[in-house]
C-alpha angles and dihedrals in degrees: 000000000000091000091054092049091048092049092049091048091050092050091050093050093047092053093052105099104035122071116244119252095238097055125086128207115250112203101165117131091229093063109103135161136182113297125229113281099247132189120245094274126117113273091235091059092049091046091049091051092048091049091049089050091052093046090057086072097054109135093022110139121248115261121173108242092008125146103168141071087268090067142335138198122205099264091038090060092051093043093050095046091053094041091056086064090048091253115137117210132161114290099219132068091236091051092049092048091070098034122102125359127323111240135185114256089238089062100048119127137182111302096029121122125239122201131206140190105217100170116101115261093003133109093189112123113248104149135054136191137183118237109239102172140008132192113169107302091345106105123178121193138181119227143149109261117201090224103039106020122225109002144140120255137177124239088223090068106108095238095052094039092059094039095052114117109164148336126226134193115218099166 
């Protein structure tokens, strides 16, 4: 019985960062879901704390299903940064991609999530980042890259610009 539970847990963890094949991305503005239950603190303070939590992991290597300093995946970084502020959000990229409110990229602010489709010839979300800074159309985000681990990137970079799918506000 323990072996079966361990196998099921392993399968769940390994499927955490990639979107499942049967789900479709919903990017309509009318799509809304319940927001995070937040304490009575200004959103900017919460966002700043979450960003600081995520930045503590800069340089951490990429590990599929990881949520610790030993290794992180993209959704694990976001999940852990929010959890350190006692905010529960979905653990997987696919779960996060339909959580909160859809927002236009021009309206993103610190603490929002940005989603990408990084597989060739696909617009299915499979990567997520946390917005750390905005200045006009200049948007920086922290994420766990498979090649360089936890790092900050800019949405203006050609790779990320063409891979961008949607942004969501969860705070």
